[in-house]
Short mmCIF file of C-alpha atoms and ligand atoms in Angstrom, two decimals:
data_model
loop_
_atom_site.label_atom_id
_atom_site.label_comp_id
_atom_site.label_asym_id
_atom_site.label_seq_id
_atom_site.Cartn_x
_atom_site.Cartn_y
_atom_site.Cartn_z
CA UNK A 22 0.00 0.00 0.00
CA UNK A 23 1.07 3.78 -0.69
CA UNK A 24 1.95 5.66 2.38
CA UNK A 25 3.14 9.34 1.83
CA UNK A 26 4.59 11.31 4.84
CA UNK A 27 4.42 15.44 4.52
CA UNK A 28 6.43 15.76 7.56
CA UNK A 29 9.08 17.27 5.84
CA UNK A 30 6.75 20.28 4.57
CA UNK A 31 6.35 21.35 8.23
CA UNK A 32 9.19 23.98 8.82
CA UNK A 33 7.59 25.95 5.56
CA UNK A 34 3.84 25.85 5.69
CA UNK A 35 1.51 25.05 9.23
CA UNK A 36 0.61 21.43 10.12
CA UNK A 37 -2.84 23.41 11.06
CA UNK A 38 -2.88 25.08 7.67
CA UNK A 39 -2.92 21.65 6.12
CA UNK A 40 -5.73 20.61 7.95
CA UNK A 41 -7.71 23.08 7.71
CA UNK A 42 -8.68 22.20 3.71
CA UNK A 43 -10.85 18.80 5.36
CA UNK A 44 -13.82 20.84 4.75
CA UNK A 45 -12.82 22.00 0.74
CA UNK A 46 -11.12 18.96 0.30
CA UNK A 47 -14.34 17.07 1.02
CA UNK A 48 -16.12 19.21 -0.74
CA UNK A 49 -13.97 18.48 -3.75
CA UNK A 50 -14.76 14.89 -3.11
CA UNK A 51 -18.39 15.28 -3.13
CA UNK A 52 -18.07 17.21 -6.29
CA UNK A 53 -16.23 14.41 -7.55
CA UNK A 54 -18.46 11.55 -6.23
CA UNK A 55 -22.01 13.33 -7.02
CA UNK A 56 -20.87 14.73 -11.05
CA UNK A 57 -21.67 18.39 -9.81
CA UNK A 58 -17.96 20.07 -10.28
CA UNK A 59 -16.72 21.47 -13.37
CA UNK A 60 -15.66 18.77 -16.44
CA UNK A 61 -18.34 16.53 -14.79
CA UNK A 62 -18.69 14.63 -18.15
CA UNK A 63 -15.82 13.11 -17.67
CA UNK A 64 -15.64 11.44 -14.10
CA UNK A 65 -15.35 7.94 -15.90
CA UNK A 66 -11.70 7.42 -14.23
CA UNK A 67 -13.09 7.87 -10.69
CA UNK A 68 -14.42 4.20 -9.95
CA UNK A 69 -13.01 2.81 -12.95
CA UNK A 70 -10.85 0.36 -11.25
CA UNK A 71 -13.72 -1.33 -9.09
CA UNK A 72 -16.23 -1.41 -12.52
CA UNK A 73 -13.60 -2.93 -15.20
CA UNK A 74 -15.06 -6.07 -16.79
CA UNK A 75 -13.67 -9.41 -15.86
CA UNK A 76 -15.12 -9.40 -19.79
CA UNK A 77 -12.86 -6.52 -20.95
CA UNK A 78 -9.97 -7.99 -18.79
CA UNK A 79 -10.46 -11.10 -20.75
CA UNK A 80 -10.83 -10.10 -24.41
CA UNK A 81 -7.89 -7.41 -23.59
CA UNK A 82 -5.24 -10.63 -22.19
CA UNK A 83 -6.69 -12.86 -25.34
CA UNK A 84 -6.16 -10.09 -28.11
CA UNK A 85 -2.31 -9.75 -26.33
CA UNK A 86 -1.64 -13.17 -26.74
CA UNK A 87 -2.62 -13.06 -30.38
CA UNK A 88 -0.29 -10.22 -30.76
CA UNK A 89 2.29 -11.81 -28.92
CA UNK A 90 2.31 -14.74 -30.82
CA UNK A 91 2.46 -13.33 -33.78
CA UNK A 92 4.69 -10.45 -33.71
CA UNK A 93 8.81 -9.81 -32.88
CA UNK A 94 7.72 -6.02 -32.42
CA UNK A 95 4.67 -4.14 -31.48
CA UNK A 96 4.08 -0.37 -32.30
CA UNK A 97 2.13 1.46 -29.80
CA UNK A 98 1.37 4.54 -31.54
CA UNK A 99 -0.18 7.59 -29.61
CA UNK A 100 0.44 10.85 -28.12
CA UNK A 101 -0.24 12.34 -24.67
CA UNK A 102 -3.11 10.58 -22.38
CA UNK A 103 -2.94 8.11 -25.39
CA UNK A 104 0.58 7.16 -24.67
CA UNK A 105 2.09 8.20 -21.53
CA UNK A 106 0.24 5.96 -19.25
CA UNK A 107 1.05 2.58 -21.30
CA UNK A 108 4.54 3.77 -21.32
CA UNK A 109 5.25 4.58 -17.55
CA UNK A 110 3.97 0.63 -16.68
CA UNK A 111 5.98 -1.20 -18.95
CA UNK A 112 9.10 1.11 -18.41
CA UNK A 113 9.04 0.65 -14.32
CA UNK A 114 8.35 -3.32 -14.80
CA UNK A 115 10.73 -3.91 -17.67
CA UNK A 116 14.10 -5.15 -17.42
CA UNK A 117 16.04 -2.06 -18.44
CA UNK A 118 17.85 -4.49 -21.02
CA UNK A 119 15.51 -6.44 -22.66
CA UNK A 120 15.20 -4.89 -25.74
CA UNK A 121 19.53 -5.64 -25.56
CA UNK A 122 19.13 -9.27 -24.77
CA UNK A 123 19.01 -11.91 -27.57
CA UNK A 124 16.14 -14.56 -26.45
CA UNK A 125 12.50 -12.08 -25.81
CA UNK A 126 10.24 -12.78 -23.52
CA UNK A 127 7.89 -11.94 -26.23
CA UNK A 128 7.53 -9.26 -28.93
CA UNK A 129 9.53 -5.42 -28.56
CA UNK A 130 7.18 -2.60 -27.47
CA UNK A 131 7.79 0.24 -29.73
CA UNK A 132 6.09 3.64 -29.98
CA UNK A 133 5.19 6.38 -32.33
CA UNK A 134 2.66 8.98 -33.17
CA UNK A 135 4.33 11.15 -30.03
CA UNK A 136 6.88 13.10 -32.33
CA UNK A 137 7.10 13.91 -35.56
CA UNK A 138 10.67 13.01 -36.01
CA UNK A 139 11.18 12.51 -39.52
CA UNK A 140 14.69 10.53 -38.38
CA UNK A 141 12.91 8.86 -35.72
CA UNK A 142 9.90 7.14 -37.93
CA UNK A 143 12.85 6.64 -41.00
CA UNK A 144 15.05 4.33 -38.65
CA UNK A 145 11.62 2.79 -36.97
CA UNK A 146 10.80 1.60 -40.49
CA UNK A 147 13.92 0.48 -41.01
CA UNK A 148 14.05 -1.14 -37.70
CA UNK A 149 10.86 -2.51 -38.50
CA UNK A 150 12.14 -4.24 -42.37
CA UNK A 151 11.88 -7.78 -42.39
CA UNK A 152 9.87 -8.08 -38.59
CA UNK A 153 6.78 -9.32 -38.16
CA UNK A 154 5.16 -6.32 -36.76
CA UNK A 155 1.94 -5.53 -35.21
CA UNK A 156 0.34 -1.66 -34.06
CA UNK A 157 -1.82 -0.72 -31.43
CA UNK A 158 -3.69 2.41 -32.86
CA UNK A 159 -4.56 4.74 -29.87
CA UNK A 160 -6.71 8.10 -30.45
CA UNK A 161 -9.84 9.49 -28.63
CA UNK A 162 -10.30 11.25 -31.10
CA UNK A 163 -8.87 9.33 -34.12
CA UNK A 164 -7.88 12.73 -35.96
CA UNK A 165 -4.60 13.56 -33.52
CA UNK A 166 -2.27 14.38 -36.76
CA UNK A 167 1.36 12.59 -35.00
CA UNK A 168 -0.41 9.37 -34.63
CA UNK A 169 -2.38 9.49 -38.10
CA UNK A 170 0.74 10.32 -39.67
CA UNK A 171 2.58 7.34 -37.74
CA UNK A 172 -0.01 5.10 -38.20
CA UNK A 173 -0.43 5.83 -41.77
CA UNK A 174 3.43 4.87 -42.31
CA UNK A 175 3.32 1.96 -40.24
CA UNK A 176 0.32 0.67 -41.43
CA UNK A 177 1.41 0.81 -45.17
CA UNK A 178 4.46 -1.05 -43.88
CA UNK A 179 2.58 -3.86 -42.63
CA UNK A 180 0.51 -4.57 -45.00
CA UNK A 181 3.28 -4.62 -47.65
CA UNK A 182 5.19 -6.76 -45.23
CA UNK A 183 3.22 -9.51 -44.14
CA UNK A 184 -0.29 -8.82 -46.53
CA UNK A 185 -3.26 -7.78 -45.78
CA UNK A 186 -4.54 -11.07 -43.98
CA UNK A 187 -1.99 -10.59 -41.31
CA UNK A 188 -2.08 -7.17 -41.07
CA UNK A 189 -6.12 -7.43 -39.82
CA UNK A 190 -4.57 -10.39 -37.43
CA UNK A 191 -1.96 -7.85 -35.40
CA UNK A 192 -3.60 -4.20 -36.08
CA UNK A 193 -5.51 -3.50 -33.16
CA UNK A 194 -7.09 -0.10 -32.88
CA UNK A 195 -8.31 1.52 -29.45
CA UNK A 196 -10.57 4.67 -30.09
CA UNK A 197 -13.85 6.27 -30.03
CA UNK A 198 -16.73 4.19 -30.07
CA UNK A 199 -18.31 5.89 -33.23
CA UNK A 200 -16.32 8.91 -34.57
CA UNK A 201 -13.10 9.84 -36.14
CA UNK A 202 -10.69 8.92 -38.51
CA UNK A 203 -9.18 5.98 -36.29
CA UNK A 204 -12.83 4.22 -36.14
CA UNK A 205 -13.83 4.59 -39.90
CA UNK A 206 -10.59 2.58 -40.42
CA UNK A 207 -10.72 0.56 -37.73
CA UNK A 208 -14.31 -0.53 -39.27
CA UNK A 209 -13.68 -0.95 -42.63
CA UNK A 210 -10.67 -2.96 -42.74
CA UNK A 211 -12.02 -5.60 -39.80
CA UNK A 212 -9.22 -5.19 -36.98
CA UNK A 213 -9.79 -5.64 -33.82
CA UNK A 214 -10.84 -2.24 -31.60
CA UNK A 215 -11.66 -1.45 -28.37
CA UNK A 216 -13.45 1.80 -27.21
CA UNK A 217 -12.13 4.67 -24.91
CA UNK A 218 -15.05 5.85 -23.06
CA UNK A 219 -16.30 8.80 -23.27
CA UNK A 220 -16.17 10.00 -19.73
CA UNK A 221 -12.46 9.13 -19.62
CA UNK A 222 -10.42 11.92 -20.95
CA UNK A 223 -6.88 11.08 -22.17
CA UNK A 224 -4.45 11.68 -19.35
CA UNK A 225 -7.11 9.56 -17.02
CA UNK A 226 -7.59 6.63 -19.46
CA UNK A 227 -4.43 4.41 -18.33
CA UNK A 228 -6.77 1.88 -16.27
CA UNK A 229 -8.92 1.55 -20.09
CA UNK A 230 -7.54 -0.40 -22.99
CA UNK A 231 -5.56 2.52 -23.80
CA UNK A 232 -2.60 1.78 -20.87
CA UNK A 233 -4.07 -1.90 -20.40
CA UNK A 234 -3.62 -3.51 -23.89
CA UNK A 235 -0.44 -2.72 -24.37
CA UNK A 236 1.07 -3.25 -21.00
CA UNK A 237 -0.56 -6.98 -21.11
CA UNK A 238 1.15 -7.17 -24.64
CA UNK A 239 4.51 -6.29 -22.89
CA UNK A 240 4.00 -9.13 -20.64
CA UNK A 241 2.57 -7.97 -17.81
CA UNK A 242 -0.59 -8.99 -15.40
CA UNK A 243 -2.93 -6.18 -15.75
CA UNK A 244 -5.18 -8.12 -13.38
CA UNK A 245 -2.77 -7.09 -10.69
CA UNK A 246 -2.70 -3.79 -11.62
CA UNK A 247 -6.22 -3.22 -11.77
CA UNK A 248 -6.41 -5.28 -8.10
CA UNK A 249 -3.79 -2.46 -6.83
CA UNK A 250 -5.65 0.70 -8.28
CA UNK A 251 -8.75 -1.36 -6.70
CA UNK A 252 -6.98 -0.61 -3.36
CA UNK A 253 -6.35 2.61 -4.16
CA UNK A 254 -9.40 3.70 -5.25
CA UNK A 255 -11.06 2.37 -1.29
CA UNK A 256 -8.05 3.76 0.47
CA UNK A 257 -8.64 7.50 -1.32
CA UNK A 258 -12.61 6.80 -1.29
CA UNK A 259 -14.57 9.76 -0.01
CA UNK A 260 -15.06 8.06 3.77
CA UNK A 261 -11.61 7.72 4.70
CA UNK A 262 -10.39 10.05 6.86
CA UNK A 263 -9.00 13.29 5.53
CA UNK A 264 -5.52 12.61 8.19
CA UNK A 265 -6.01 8.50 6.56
CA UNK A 266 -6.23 9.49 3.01
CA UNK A 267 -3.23 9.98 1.03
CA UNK A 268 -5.18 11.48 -1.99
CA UNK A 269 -6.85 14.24 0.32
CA UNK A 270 -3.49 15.22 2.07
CA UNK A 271 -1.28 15.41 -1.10
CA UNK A 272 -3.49 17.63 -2.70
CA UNK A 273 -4.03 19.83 0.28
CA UNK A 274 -0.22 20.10 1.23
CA UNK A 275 0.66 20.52 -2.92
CA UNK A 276 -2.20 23.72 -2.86
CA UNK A 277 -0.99 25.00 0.27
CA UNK A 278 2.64 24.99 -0.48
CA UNK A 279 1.50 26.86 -3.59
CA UNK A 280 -0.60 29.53 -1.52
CA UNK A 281 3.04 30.15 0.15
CA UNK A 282 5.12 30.57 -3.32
CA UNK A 283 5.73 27.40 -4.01
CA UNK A 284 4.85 27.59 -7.57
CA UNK A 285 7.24 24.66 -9.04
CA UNK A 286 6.64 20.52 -7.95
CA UNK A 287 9.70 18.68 -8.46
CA UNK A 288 8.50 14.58 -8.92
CA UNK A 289 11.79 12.93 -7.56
CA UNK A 290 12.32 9.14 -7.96
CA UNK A 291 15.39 7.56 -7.47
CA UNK A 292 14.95 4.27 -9.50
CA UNK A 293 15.49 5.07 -13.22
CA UNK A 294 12.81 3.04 -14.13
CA UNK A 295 10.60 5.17 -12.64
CA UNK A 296 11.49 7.92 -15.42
CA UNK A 297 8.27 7.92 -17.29
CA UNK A 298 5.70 7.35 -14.55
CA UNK A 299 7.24 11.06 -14.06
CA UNK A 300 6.17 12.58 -17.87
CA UNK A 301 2.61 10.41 -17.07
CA UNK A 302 2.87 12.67 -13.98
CA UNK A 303 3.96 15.73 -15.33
CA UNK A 304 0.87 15.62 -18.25
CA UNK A 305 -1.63 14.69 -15.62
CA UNK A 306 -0.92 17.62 -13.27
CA UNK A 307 0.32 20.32 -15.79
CA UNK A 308 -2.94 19.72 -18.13
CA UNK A 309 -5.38 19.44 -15.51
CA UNK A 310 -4.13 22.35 -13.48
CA UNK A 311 -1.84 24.49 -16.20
CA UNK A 312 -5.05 27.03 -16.78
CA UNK A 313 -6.56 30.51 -16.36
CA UNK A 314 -2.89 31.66 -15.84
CA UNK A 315 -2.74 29.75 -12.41
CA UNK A 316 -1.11 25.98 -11.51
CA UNK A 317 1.97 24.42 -10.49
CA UNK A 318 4.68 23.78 -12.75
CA UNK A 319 4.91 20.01 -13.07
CA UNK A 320 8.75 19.07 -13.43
CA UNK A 321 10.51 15.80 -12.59
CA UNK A 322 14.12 14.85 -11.67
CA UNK A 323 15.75 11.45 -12.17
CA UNK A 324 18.38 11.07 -8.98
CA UNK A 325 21.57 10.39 -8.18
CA UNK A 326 21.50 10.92 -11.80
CA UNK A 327 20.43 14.65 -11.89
CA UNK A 328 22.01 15.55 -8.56
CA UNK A 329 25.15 16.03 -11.16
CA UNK A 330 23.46 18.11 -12.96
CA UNK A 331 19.89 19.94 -11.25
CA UNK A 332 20.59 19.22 -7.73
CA UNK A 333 22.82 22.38 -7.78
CA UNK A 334 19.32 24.30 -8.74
CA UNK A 335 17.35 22.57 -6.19
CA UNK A 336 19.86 22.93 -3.57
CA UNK A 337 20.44 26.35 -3.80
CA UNK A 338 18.63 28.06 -6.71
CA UNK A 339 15.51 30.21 -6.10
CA UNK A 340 13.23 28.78 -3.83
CA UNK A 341 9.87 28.65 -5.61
CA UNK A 342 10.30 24.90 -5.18
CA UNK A 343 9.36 21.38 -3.44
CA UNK A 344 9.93 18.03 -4.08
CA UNK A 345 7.86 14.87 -3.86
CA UNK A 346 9.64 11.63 -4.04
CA UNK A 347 8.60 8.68 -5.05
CA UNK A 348 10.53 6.01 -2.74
CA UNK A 349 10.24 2.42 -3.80
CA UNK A 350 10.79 0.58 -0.35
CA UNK A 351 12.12 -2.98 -2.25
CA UNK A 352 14.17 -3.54 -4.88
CA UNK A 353 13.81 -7.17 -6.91
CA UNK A 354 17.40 -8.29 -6.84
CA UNK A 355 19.96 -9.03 -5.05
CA UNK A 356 23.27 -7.35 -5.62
CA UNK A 357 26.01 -6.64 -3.00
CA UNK A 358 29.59 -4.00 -3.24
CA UNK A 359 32.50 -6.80 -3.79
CA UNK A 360 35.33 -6.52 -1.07
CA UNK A 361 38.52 -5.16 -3.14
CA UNK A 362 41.82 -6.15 -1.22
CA UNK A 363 43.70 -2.65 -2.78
CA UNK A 364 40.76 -0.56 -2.15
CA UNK A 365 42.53 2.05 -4.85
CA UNK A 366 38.51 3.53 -5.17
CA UNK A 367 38.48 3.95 -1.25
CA UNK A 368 35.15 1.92 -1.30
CA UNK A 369 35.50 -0.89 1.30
CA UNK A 370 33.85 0.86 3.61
CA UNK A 371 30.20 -0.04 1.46
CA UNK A 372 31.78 -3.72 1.06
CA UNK A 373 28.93 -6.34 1.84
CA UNK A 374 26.20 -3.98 1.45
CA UNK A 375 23.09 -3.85 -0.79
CA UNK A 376 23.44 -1.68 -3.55
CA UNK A 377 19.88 -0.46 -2.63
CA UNK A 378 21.57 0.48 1.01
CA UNK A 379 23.52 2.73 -0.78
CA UNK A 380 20.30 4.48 -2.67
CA UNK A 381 18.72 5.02 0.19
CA UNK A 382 21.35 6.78 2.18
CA UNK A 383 21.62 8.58 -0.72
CA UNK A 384 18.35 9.46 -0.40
CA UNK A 385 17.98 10.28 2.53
CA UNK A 386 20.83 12.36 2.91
CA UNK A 387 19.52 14.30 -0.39
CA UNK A 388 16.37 15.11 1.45
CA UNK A 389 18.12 16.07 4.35
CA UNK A 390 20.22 18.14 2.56
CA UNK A 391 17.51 19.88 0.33
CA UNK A 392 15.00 20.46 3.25
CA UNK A 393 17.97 22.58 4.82
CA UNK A 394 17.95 24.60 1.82
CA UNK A 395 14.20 25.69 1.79
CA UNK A 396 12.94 23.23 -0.37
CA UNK A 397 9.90 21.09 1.52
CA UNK A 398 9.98 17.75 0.95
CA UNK A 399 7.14 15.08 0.61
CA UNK A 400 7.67 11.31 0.53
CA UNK A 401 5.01 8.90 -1.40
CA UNK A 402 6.32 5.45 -0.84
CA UNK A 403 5.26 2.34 -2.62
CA UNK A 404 6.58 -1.66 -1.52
CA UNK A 405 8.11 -2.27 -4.47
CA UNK A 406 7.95 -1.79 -8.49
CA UNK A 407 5.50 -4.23 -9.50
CA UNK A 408 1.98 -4.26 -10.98
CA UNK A 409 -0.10 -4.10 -7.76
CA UNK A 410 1.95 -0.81 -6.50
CA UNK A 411 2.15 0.74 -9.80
CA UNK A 412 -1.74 0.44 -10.14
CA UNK A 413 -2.06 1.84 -6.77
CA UNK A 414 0.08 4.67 -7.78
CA UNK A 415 -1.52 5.76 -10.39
CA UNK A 416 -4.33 6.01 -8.95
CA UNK A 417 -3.76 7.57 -5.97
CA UNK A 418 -2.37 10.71 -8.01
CA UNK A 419 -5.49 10.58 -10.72
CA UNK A 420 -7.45 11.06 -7.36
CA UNK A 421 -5.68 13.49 -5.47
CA UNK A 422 -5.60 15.49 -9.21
CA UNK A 423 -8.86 15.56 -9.49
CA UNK A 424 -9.46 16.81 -5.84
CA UNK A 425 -6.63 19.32 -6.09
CA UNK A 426 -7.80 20.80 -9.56
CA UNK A 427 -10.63 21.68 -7.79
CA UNK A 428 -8.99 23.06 -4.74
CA UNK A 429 -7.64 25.53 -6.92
CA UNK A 430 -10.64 26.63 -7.98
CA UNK A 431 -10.10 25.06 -12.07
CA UNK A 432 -12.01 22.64 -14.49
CA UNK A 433 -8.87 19.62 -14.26
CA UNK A 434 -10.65 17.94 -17.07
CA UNK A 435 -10.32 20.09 -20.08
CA UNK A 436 -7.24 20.93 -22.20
CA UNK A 437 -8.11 24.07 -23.93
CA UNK A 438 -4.69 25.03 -24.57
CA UNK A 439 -3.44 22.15 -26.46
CA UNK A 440 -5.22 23.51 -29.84
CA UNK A 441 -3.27 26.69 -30.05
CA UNK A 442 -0.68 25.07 -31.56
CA UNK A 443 -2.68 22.72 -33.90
CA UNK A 444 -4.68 25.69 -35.35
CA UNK A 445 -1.15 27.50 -35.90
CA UNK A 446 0.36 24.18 -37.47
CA UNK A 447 -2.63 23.15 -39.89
CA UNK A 448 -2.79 27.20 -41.33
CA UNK A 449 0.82 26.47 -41.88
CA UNK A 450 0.86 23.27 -43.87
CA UNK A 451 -2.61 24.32 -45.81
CA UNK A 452 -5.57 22.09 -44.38
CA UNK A 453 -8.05 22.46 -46.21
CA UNK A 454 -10.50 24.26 -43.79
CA UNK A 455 -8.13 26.56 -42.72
CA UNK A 456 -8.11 28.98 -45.40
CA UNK A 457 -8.42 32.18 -43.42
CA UNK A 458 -5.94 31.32 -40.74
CA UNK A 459 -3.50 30.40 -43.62
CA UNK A 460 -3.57 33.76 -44.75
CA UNK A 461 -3.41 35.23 -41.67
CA UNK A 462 -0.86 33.31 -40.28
CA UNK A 463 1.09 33.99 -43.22
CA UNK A 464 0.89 37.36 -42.56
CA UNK A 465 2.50 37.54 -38.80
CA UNK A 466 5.91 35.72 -40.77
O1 PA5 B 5 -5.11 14.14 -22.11
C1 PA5 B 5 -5.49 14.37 -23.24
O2 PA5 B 5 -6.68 14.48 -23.50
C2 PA5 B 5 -4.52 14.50 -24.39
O3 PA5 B 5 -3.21 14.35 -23.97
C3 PA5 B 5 -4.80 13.44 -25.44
O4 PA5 B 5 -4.72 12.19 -24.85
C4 PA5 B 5 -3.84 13.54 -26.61
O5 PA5 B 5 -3.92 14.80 -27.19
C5 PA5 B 5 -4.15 12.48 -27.65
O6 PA5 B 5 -5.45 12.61 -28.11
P1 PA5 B 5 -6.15 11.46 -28.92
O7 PA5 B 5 -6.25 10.28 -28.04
O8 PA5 B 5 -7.49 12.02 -29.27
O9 PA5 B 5 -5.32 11.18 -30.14
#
């Protein structure tokens, strides 16, 4: 089970202070629970670990198998809430080698559609010559232009490659249940699709096919990680506590710590496996709460890794800052510091112990250290990096998002912003459609 321990946010904002959101914070619950707070169309994440389908959990495992069978590489291709959250599982349960070692433990997750990297999809396809290949087509909408463009490529690709037989076999496509581009396909050429709901917005939708199929396809026993988000959702649940729920008090400490200028989070982990449960992080906080000029800035740190190179910022740059670490309490091997009978590194002193002892001293010591230079400190710790506390996890911060959007007084459902750019980007290349904006656009160059 999660615990998280704001201790360590004491000496810069009042214990009292803290407690003194129960009453908004439940209020942000209710709103949550009853559908009466802004974005209330899209609550669908909130009890969507306890209502998944032992149906949908079934068809989801059987269309992986297929897809393992059948394939030496799978291409996930999204962007965003479309990609992030399959990502951050299979990248904190993987073996950081796999992809290095010669005999798989079934087919190479890939992904496109989140850049438009002209190198990057060149040497995919070429990585791709030859394979037996399967995609997993992820868009709400099914008009997102990095994944149509990706999955256009890709697609072509596997047809040629294997025919078109095959190609209906391993293309699986996860979308709307009606409209867009990705469905129309999806229909017509007979692959296999599974629907993102429509009360599930992107960054929420890990717990849906959209995180679930792939991580199963990567190996992995989503069962688990539903049962662990299952946990999660009781031990967050609107009758626990305020002082017993870890949702409730992350997002009050995270809103108070930003009442007192603490405008910048800093998501800490110090397993590197743990890197991309941080970007999952960083797009569910900065889209839900980036708006009406207000929200803190999401930004992650790998450690001891980044202590060489931003713990000179966090130490002693400005302090706008805090940090929340993620502390994973067990590590799955075994590896000890070899006695050395020169000892030219000076290191027998570690001799005998766990690498891991070493970690944690290290992090300890950097909270210690940091906490003495004004930045507050929060610790979320989870037993170990597996599927049941990795469920939990993720859950516990779509929870305490969706109560702390509404602390701070925004709609954490929308993304408004996010089209700025596309309206900019289809004037430039011509849409048709976009006409007006073309020639305007044209103008400001
Ligand atoms: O959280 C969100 O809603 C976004 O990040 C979307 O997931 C992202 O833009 C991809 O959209 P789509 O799934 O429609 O392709």
């Amino acid at each position: 089970m999660i615990g998280l321990n704001i201790e360590k946010t004491f000496g810069f904002i009042a214990k009292e202070k803290v407690a003194s959101y129960e009453a908004d914070v439940k209020a942000a619950q209710e709103a949550l629970e009853n559908g009466t707070g802004k974005g209330n169309d899209f609550l669908g994440w909130l009890h969507l670990p306890s209502s998944i389908s032992r149906e949908l959990l079934d068809d989801l495992k059987a269309t992986a198998q297929t897809l393992r069978e059948n394939c030496e590489a799978v291409v996930v291709a999204g962007i965003g809430g479309s990609y992030l959250g399959a990502r951050a599982v299979i990248e904190a349960l993987s073996n950081s080698f796999a992809w290095l070692q010669e005999k798989k433990n079934g087919p190479v997750i890939l992904f496109a559609g989140h850049n438009i990297g002209e190198d990057y999809l060149y040497e995919l396809t070429e990585y791709l010559k030859g394979k037996k290949f399967g995609i997993i087509n992820i868009s709400k909408s099914g008009t997102t232009t990095e994944t149509a463009l990706a999955f256009r490529l890709l697609r072509e690709q596997c047809e040629r490659q294997c025919g078109k037989d095959m190609a209906r076999k391993v293309i699986v496509a996860i979308t709307d249940a009606k409209k867009g581009a990705a469905r129309v396909t999806a229909d017509k050429e007979g692959y296999k699709s599974f629907i993102i709901p429509d009360n599930v917005g992107g960054r929420f939708s890990v717990l849906t096919p959209v995180g679930l199929l792939p991580i199963a396809v990567a190996g992995f026993d989503i069962d688990k990680l539903v049962a662990g988000a299952v946990a999660m959702e009781k031990a967050c649940g609107m009758d626990v506590p305020f002082a017993e729920n870890p949702a409730a008090l992350y997002a009050a400490t995270r809103n108070e710590l930003y009442r007192n200028g603490k405008k910048i989070e800093i998501l800490v982990n110090f397993n590197p496996k743990l890197h991309y449960v941080s970007e999952w992080w960083k797009q569910l906080y900065g889209e839900s709460e980036g708006k009406e000029h207000k929200g803190i800035f999401p930004a992650a740190v790998d450690f001891s890794t980044d202590l060489h190179s931003m713990g000179q910022w966090i130490q002693e740059g400005e302090r706008t800052i805090y940090e929340t670490v993620i502390s994973v309490e067990k590590v799955n091997h075994s590896l000890t510091v070899p006695a050395d009978a020169e000892n030219l590194d000076g290191l027998n002193f570690l001799a005998g112990k766990h690498v891991d002892e070493v970690n944690k001293m290290a992090e300890l010591g950097t909270q210690l250290a940091h906490v003495d230079g004004g930045v507050p400190n929060m610790r979320i710790t989870i037993p170990a990096l597996n599927e049941e506390s990795i469920g939990g996890l993720l859950y516990f911060f779509e929870k305490a998002c969706g109560i702390s959007g509404y602390l701070l007084g925004v709609n954490p459902f929308n993304q408004p912003g996010v089209e700025a750019y596309k309206k900019n980007m289809f004037a430039l290349l011509n849409k048709p459609g976009y006409e007006e904006e073309s020639k305007a656009i044209r103008a400001r160059l």
